[in-house]
CSV table of C-alpha atoms in Angstrom, one decimal:
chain,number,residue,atom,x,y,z
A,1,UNK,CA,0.0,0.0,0.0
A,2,UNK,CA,1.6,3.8,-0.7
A,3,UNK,CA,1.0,6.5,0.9
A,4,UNK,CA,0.7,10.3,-0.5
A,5,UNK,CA,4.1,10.7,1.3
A,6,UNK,CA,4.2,15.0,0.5
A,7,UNK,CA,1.5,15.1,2.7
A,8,UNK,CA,3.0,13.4,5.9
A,9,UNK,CA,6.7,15.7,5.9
A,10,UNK,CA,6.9,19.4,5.2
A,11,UNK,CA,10.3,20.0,4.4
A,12,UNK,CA,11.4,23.5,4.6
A,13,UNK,CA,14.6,25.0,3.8
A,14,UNK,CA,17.0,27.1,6.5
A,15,UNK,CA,20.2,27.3,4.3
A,16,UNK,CA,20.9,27.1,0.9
A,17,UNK,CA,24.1,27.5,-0.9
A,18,UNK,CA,26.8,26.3,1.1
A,19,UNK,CA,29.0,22.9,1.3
A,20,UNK,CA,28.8,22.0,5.1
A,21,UNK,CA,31.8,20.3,6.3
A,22,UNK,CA,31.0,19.9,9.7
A,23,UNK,CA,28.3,19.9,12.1
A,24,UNK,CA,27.2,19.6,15.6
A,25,UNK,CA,23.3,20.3,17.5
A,26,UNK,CA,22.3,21.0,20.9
A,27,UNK,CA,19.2,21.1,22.9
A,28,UNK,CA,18.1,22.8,26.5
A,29,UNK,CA,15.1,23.5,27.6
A,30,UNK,CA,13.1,25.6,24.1
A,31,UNK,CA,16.6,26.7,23.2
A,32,UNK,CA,18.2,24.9,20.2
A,33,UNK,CA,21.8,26.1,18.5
A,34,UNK,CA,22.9,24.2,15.6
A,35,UNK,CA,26.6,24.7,14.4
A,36,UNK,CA,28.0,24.5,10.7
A,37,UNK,CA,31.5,24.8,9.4
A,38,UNK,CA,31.4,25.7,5.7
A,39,UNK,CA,34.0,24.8,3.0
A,40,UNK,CA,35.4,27.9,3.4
A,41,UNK,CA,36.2,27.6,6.8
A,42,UNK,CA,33.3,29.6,8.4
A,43,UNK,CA,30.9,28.7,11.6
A,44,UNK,CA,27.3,29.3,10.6
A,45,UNK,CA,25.0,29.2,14.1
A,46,UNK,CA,21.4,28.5,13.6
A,47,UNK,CA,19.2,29.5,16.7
A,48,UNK,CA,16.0,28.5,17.9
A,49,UNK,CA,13.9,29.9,20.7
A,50,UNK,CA,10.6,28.6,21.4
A,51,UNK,CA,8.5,29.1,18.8
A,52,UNK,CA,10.4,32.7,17.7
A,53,UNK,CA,11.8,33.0,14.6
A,54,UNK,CA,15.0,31.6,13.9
A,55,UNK,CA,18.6,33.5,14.3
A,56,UNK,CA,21.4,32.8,11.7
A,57,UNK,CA,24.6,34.3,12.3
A,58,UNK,CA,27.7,33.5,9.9
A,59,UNK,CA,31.3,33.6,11.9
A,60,UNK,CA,34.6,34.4,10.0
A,61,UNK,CA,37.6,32.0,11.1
A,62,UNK,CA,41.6,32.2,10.6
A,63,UNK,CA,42.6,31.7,7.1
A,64,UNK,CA,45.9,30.2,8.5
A,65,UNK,CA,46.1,26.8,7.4
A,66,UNK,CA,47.2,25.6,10.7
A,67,UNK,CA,43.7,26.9,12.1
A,68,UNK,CA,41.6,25.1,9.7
A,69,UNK,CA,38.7,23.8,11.9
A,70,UNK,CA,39.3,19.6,12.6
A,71,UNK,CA,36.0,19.2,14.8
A,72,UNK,CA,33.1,21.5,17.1
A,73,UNK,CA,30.8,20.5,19.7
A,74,UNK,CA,28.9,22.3,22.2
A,75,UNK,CA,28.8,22.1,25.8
A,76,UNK,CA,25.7,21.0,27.8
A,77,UNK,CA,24.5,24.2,28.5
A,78,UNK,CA,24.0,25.0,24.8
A,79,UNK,CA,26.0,28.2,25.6
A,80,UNK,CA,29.3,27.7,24.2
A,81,UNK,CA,30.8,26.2,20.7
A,82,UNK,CA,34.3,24.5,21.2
A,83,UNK,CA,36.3,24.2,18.3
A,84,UNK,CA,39.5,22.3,17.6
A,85,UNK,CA,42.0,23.4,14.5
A,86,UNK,CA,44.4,21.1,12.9
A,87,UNK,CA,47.0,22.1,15.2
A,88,UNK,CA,45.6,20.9,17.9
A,89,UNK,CA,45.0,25.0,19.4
A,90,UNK,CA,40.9,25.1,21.3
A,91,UNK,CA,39.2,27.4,20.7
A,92,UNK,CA,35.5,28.7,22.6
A,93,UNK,CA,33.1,30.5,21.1
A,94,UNK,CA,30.7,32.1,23.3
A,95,UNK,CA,28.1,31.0,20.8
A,96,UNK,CA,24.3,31.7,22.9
A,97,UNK,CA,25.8,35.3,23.4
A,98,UNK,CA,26.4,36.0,20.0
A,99,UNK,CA,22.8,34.6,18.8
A,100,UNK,CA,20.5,35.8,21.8
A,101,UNK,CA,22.2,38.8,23.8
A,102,UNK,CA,19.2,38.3,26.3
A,103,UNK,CA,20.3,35.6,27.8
A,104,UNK,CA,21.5,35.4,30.7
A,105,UNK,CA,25.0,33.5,30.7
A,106,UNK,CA,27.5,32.1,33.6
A,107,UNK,CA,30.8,33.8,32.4
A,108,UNK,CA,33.2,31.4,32.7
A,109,UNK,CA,34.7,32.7,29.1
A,110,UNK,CA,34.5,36.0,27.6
A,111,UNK,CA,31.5,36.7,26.0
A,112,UNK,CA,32.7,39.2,23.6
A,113,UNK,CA,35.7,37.1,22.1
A,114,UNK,CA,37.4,33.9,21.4
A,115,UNK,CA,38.9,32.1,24.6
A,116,UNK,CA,41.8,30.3,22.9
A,117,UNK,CA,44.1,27.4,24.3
A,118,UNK,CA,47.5,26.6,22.3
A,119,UNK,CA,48.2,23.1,22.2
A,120,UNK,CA,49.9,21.7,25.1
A,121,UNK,CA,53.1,20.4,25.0
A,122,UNK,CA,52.3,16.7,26.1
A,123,UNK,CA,49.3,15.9,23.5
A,124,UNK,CA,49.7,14.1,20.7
A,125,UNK,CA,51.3,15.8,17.3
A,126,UNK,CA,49.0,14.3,14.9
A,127,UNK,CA,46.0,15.5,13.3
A,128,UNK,CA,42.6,15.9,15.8
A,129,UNK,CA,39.6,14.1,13.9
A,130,UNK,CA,37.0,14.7,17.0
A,131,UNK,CA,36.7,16.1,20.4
A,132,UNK,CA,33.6,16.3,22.9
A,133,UNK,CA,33.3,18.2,25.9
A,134,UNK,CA,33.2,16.9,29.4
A,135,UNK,CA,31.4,18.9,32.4
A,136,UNK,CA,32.0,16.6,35.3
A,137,UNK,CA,29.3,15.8,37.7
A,138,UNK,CA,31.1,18.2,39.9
A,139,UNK,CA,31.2,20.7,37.6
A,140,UNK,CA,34.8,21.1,36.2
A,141,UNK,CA,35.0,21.7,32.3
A,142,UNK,CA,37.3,19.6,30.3
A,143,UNK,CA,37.5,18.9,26.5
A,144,UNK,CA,38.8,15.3,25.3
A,145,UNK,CA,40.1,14.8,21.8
A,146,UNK,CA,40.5,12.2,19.8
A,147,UNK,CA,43.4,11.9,17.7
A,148,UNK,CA,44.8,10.0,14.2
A,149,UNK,CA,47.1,8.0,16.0
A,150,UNK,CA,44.9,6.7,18.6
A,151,UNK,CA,45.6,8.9,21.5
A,152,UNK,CA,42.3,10.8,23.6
A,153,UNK,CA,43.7,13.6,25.4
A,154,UNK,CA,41.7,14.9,28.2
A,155,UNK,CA,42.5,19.2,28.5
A,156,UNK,CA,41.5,21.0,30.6
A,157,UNK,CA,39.1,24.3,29.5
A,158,UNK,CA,39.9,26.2,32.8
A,159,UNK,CA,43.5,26.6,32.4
A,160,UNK,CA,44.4,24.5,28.6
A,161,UNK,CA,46.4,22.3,30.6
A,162,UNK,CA,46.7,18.2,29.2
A,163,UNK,CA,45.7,16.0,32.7
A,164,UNK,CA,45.8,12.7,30.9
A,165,UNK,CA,45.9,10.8,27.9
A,166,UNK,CA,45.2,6.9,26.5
A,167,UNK,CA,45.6,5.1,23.6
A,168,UNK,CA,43.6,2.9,21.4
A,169,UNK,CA,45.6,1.8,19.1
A,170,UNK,CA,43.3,3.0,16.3
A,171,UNK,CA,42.1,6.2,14.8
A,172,UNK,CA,39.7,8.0,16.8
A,173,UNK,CA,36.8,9.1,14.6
A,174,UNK,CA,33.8,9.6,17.1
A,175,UNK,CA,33.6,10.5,20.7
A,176,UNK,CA,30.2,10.2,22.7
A,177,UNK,CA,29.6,10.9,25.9
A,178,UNK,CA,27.7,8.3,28.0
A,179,UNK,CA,25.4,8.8,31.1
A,180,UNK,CA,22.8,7.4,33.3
A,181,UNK,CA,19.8,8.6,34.0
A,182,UNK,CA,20.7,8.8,37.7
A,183,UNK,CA,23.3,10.7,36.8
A,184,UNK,CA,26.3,8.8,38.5
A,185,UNK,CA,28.4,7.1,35.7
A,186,UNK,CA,29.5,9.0,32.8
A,187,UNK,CA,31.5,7.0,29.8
A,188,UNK,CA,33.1,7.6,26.7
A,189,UNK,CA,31.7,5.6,24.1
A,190,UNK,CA,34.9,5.6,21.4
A,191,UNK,CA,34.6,4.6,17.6
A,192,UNK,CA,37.8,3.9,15.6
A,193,UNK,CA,38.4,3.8,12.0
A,194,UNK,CA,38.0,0.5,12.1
A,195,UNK,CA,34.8,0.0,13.3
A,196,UNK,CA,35.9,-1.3,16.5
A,197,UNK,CA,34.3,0.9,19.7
A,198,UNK,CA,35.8,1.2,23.0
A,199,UNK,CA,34.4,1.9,26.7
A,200,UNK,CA,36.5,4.1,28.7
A,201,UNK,CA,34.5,5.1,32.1
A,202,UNK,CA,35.8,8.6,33.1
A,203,UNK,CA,33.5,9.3,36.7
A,204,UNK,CA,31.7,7.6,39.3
A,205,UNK,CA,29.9,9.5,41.5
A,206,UNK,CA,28.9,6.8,44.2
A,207,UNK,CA,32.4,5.3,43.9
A,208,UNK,CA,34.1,8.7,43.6
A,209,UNK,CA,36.3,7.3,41.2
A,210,UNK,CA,37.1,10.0,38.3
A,211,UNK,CA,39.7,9.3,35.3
A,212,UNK,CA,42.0,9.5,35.3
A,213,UNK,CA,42.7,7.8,38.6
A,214,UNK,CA,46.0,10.6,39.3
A,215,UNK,CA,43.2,13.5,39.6
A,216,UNK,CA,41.7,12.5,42.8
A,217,UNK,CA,43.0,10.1,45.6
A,218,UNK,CA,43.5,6.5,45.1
A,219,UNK,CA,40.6,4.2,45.0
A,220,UNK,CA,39.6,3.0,48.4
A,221,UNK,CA,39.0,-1.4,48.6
A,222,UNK,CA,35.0,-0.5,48.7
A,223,UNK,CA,34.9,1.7,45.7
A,224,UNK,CA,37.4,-0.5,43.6
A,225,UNK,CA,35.1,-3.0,44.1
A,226,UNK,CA,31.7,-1.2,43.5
A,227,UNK,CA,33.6,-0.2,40.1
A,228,UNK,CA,34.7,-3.7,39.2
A,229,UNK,CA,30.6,-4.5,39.8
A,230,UNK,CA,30.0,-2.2,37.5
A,231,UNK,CA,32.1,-3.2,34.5
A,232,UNK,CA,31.1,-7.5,35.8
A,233,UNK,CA,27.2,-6.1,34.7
A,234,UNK,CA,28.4,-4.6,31.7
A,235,UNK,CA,30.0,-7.4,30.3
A,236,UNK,CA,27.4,-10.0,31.1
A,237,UNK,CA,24.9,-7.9,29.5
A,238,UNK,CA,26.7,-7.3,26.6
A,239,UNK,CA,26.8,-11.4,26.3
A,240,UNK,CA,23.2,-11.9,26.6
A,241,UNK,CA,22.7,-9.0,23.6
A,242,UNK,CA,24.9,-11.1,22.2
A,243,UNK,CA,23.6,-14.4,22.4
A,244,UNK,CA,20.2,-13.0,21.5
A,245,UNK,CA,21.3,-11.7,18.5
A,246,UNK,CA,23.5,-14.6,17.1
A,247,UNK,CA,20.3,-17.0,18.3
A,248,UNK,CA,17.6,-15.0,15.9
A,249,UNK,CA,19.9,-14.5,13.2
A,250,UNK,CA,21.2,-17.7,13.0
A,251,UNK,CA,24.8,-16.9,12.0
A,252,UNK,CA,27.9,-16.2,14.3
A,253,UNK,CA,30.5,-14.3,13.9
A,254,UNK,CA,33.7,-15.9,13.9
A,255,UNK,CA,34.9,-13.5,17.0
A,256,UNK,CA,31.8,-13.9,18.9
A,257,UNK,CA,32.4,-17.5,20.4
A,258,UNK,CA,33.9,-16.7,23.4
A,259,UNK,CA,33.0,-18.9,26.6
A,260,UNK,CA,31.3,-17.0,29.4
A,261,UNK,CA,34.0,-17.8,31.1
A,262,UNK,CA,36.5,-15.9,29.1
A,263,UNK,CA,34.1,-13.1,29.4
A,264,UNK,CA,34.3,-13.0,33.3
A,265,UNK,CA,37.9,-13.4,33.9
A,266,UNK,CA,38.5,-10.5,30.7
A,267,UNK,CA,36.1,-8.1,33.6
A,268,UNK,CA,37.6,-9.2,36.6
A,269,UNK,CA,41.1,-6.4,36.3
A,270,UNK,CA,39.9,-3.2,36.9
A,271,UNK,CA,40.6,-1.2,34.0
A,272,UNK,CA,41.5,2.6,34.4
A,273,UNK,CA,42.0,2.9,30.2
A,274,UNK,CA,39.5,2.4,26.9
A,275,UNK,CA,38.2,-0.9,27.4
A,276,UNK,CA,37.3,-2.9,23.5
A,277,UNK,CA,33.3,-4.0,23.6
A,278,UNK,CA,32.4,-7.3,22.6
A,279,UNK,CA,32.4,-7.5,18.8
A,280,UNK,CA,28.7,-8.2,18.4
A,281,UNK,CA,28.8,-9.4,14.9
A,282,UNK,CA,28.4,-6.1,13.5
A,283,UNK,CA,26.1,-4.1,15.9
A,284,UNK,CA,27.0,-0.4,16.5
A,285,UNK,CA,26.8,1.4,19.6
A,286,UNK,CA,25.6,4.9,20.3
A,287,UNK,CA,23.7,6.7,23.2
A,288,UNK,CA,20.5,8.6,22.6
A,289,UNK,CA,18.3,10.8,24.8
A,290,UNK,CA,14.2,10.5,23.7
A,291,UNK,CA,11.4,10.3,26.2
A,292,UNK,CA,13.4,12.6,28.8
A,293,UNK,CA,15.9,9.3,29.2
A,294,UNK,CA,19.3,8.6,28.5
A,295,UNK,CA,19.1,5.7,26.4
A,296,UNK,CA,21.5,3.3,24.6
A,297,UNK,CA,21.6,1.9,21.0
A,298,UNK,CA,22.6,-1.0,19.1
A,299,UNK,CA,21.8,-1.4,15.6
A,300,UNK,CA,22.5,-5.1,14.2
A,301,UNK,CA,23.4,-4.4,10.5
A,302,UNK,CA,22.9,-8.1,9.0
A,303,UNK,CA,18.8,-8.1,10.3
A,304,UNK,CA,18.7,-3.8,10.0
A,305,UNK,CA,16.9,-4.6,14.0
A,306,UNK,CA,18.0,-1.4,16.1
A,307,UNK,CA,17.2,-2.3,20.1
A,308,UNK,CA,17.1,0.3,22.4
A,309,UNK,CA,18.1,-0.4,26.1
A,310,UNK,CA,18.9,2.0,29.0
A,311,UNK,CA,22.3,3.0,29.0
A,312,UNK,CA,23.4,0.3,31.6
A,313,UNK,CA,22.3,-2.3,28.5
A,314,UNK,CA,19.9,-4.3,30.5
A,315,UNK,CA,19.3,-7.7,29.8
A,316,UNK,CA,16.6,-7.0,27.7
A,317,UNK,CA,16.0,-4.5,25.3
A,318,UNK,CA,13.2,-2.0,26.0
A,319,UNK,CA,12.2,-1.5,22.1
A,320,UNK,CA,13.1,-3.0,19.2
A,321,UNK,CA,12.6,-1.4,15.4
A,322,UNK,CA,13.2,-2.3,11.9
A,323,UNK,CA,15.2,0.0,10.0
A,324,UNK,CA,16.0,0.5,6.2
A,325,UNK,CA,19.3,-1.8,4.9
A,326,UNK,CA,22.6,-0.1,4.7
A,327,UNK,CA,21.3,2.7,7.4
A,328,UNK,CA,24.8,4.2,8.7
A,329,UNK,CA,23.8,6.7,11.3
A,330,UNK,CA,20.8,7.4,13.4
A,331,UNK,CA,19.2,9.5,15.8
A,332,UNK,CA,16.5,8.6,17.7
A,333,UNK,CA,13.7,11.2,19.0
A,334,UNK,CA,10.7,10.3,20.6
A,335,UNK,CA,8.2,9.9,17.5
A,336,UNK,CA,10.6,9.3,14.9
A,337,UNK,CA,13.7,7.3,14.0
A,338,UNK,CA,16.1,9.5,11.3
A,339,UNK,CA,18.7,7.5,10.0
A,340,UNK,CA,21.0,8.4,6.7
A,341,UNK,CA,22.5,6.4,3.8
A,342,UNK,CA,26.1,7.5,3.4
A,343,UNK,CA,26.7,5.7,0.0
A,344,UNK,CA,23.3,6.6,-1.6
A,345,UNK,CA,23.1,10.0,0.2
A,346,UNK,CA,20.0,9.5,1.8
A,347,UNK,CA,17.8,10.6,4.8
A,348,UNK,CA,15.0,8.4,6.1
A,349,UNK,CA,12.7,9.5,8.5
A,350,UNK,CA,11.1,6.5,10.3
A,351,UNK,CA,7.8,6.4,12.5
A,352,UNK,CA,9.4,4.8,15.9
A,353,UNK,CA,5.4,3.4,16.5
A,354,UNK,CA,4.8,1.4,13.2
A,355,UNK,CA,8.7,0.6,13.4
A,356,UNK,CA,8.4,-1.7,16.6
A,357,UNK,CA,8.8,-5.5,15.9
A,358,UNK,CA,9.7,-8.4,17.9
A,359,UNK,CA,13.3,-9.4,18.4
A,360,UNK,CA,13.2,-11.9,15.7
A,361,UNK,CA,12.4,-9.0,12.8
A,362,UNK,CA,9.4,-10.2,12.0
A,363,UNK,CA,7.9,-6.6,11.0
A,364,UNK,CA,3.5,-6.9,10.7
A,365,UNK,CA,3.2,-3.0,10.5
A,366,UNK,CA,4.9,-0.9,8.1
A,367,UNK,CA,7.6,1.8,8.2
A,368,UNK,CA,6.9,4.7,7.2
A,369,UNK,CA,10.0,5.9,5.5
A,370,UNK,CA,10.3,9.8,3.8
A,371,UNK,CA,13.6,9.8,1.8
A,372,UNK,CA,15.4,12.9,0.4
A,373,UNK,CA,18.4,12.1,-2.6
A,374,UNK,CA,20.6,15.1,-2.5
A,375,UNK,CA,20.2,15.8,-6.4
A,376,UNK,CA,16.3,15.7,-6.2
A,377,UNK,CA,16.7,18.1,-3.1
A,378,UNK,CA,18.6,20.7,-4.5
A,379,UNK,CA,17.1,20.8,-7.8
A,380,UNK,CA,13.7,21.7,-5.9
A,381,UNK,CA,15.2,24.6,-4.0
């Protein structure tokens, strides 16, 4: 059956005529600040209020070479843009100052100008691919940055100092930060070029155990063990999603046959670096927040079946959707499902209600899926 699909999307247009390079979104409350870096090297915010008419405010950057910008992200407040240039220099923008003057803003930074970090000695000298930035629970502000060669840096945004640094052995090209909705453990969830993601736990609050270990004292017998708890959950929940999926599918990956045993004892030394996840047989992980929760995805790409779990991965999942084959990123809101199609350059936009379906895949409603190819799209414009 098809569906008069103009009728159930209105697509409107907020910027025409540029080559984005680089993006990055954030919410609070009614506010909503998108970022943009152009192909000429120049920040474009986008800024929402409530239901007031959108801001748009194009920034000039350096034309040095050395300052072309590597990766931006926002911090939690939606009040600041942090930038990183190939050189490894930080830059922050005060970004809800420069969009909505009413505002009223905690002035850590200046408002009227950059606040700029040079690179400190003790990072890495390859190129920055992605960095995120870290408010700890108790408040401190620190950026980490992910690196060709494998190294996260943690800097600090108060003074630009480097407090630690770890190695994956990989390219870093995606950071995400990780948190529960009882706000007490925050991760880093960390991709690599490879496709291989990594689990590097960086605070604690019950346990006050904060990475890296240096930063605070040493980790008393009860807290190193309410830690090691911790990670023992992890793992065995990450082998039951595991059996599930290799037990529906009916293949197994030749890396997923590990004994639960070898899973225990790999969870039983307490692990103050990245830590690799289980390689699920091709299942990516990445947190989402929809229905006021921190949430946790894992899309299986053989079945397309993305489960959704709380961000401790419980045992089982607490939805499970059908989603369009070769889907390579998604984003998941409380109605809908939007996932894009690097190769074919296409956006879906999936209805998360007629998308539910049993573990198995076996799909009795149909998904309602709106998709935009980038020549169609700009030849309507």
């Amino acid at each position: 059956m098809s569906l008069p699909l103009q009728n159930l999307f209105d697509i409107k247009c907020l910027l025409d005529k540029i080559d984005i390079q680089l993006c990055c979104r954030t919410e609070n409350g009614i506010k909503q600040l998108l970022a943009l870096v152009t192909d000429e090297g120049d920040i474009v915010l986008h800024y929402v209020y409530g239901e007031l008419s959108a801001v748009v405010k194009r920034l000039s950057w350096f034309n040095e070479s050395g300052k072309k910008i590597q990766a931006i992200c926002f911090d939690p407040t939606c009040t600041w843009l942090l930038v990183i240039a190939i050189d490894s220099s930080l830059y922050i923008i005060p970004a809800l100052s420069l969009v909505d003057k009413r505002q009223r803003v905690d002035c850590k930074w200046s408002v009227t100008d950059l606040t700029h970090f040079c690179k400190p000695p003790s990072t890495s000298d390859s190129k920055p691919l992605s960095v995120v930035w870290w408010q700890t629970l108790d408040c401190n502000q620190n950026a980490l940055v992910g690196y060709e060669d494998g190294i996260i840096a943690l800097v600090s945004l108060t003074d630009g100092r480097c407090l630690a640094t770890c190695n994956i052995g990989d390219a870093v090209t995606r950071l995400y930060l990780c948190q529960d909705n009882s706000l007490d453990c925050v991760s880093l969830l960390i991709n690599g070029e490879s496709g291989q993601q990594w689990r590097l736990i960086l605070e604690q609050h019950s346990t006050s155990y904060i990475w890296p270990p240096e930063v605070n004292a040493s980790l008393t017998d009860s807290a190193t063990s309410r830690l090691l708890s911790l990670k023992q959950i992890g793992a065995e929940k990450l082998a039951s999603l595991k059996q599930r999926f290799e037990g529906r599918s009916g293949r197994r990956d030749s890396q997923a046959s590990d004994s639960p045993s070898d899973s225990s004892s790999h969870s039983d030394t307490l692990h103050v670096g990245p830590e690799l996840l289980p390689h699920l047989c091709d299942t990516f992980f990445a947190p989402q927040y929809a229905r006021n929760r921190y949430l946790f995805s894992a899309f299986y790409k053989p079945t397309c079946l993305l489960t959704i779990h709380a961000v401790d991965i419980e045992s089982a999942p607490l939805y499970v959707h059908k989603l369009p084959c070769q889907t390579n990123y998604l984003l998941l809101t409380n109605r809908l499902i939007y996932s894009i199609k690097d190769e074919l350059n296409v956006l879906s936009i999936i209805s998360t209600q007629l998308s539910e379906c049993r573990l198995d895949g076996d799909v009795c409603l149909m998904l309602l899926i709106y998709s935009i190819i980038d020549a169609i799209y700009k030849s309507n414009l």
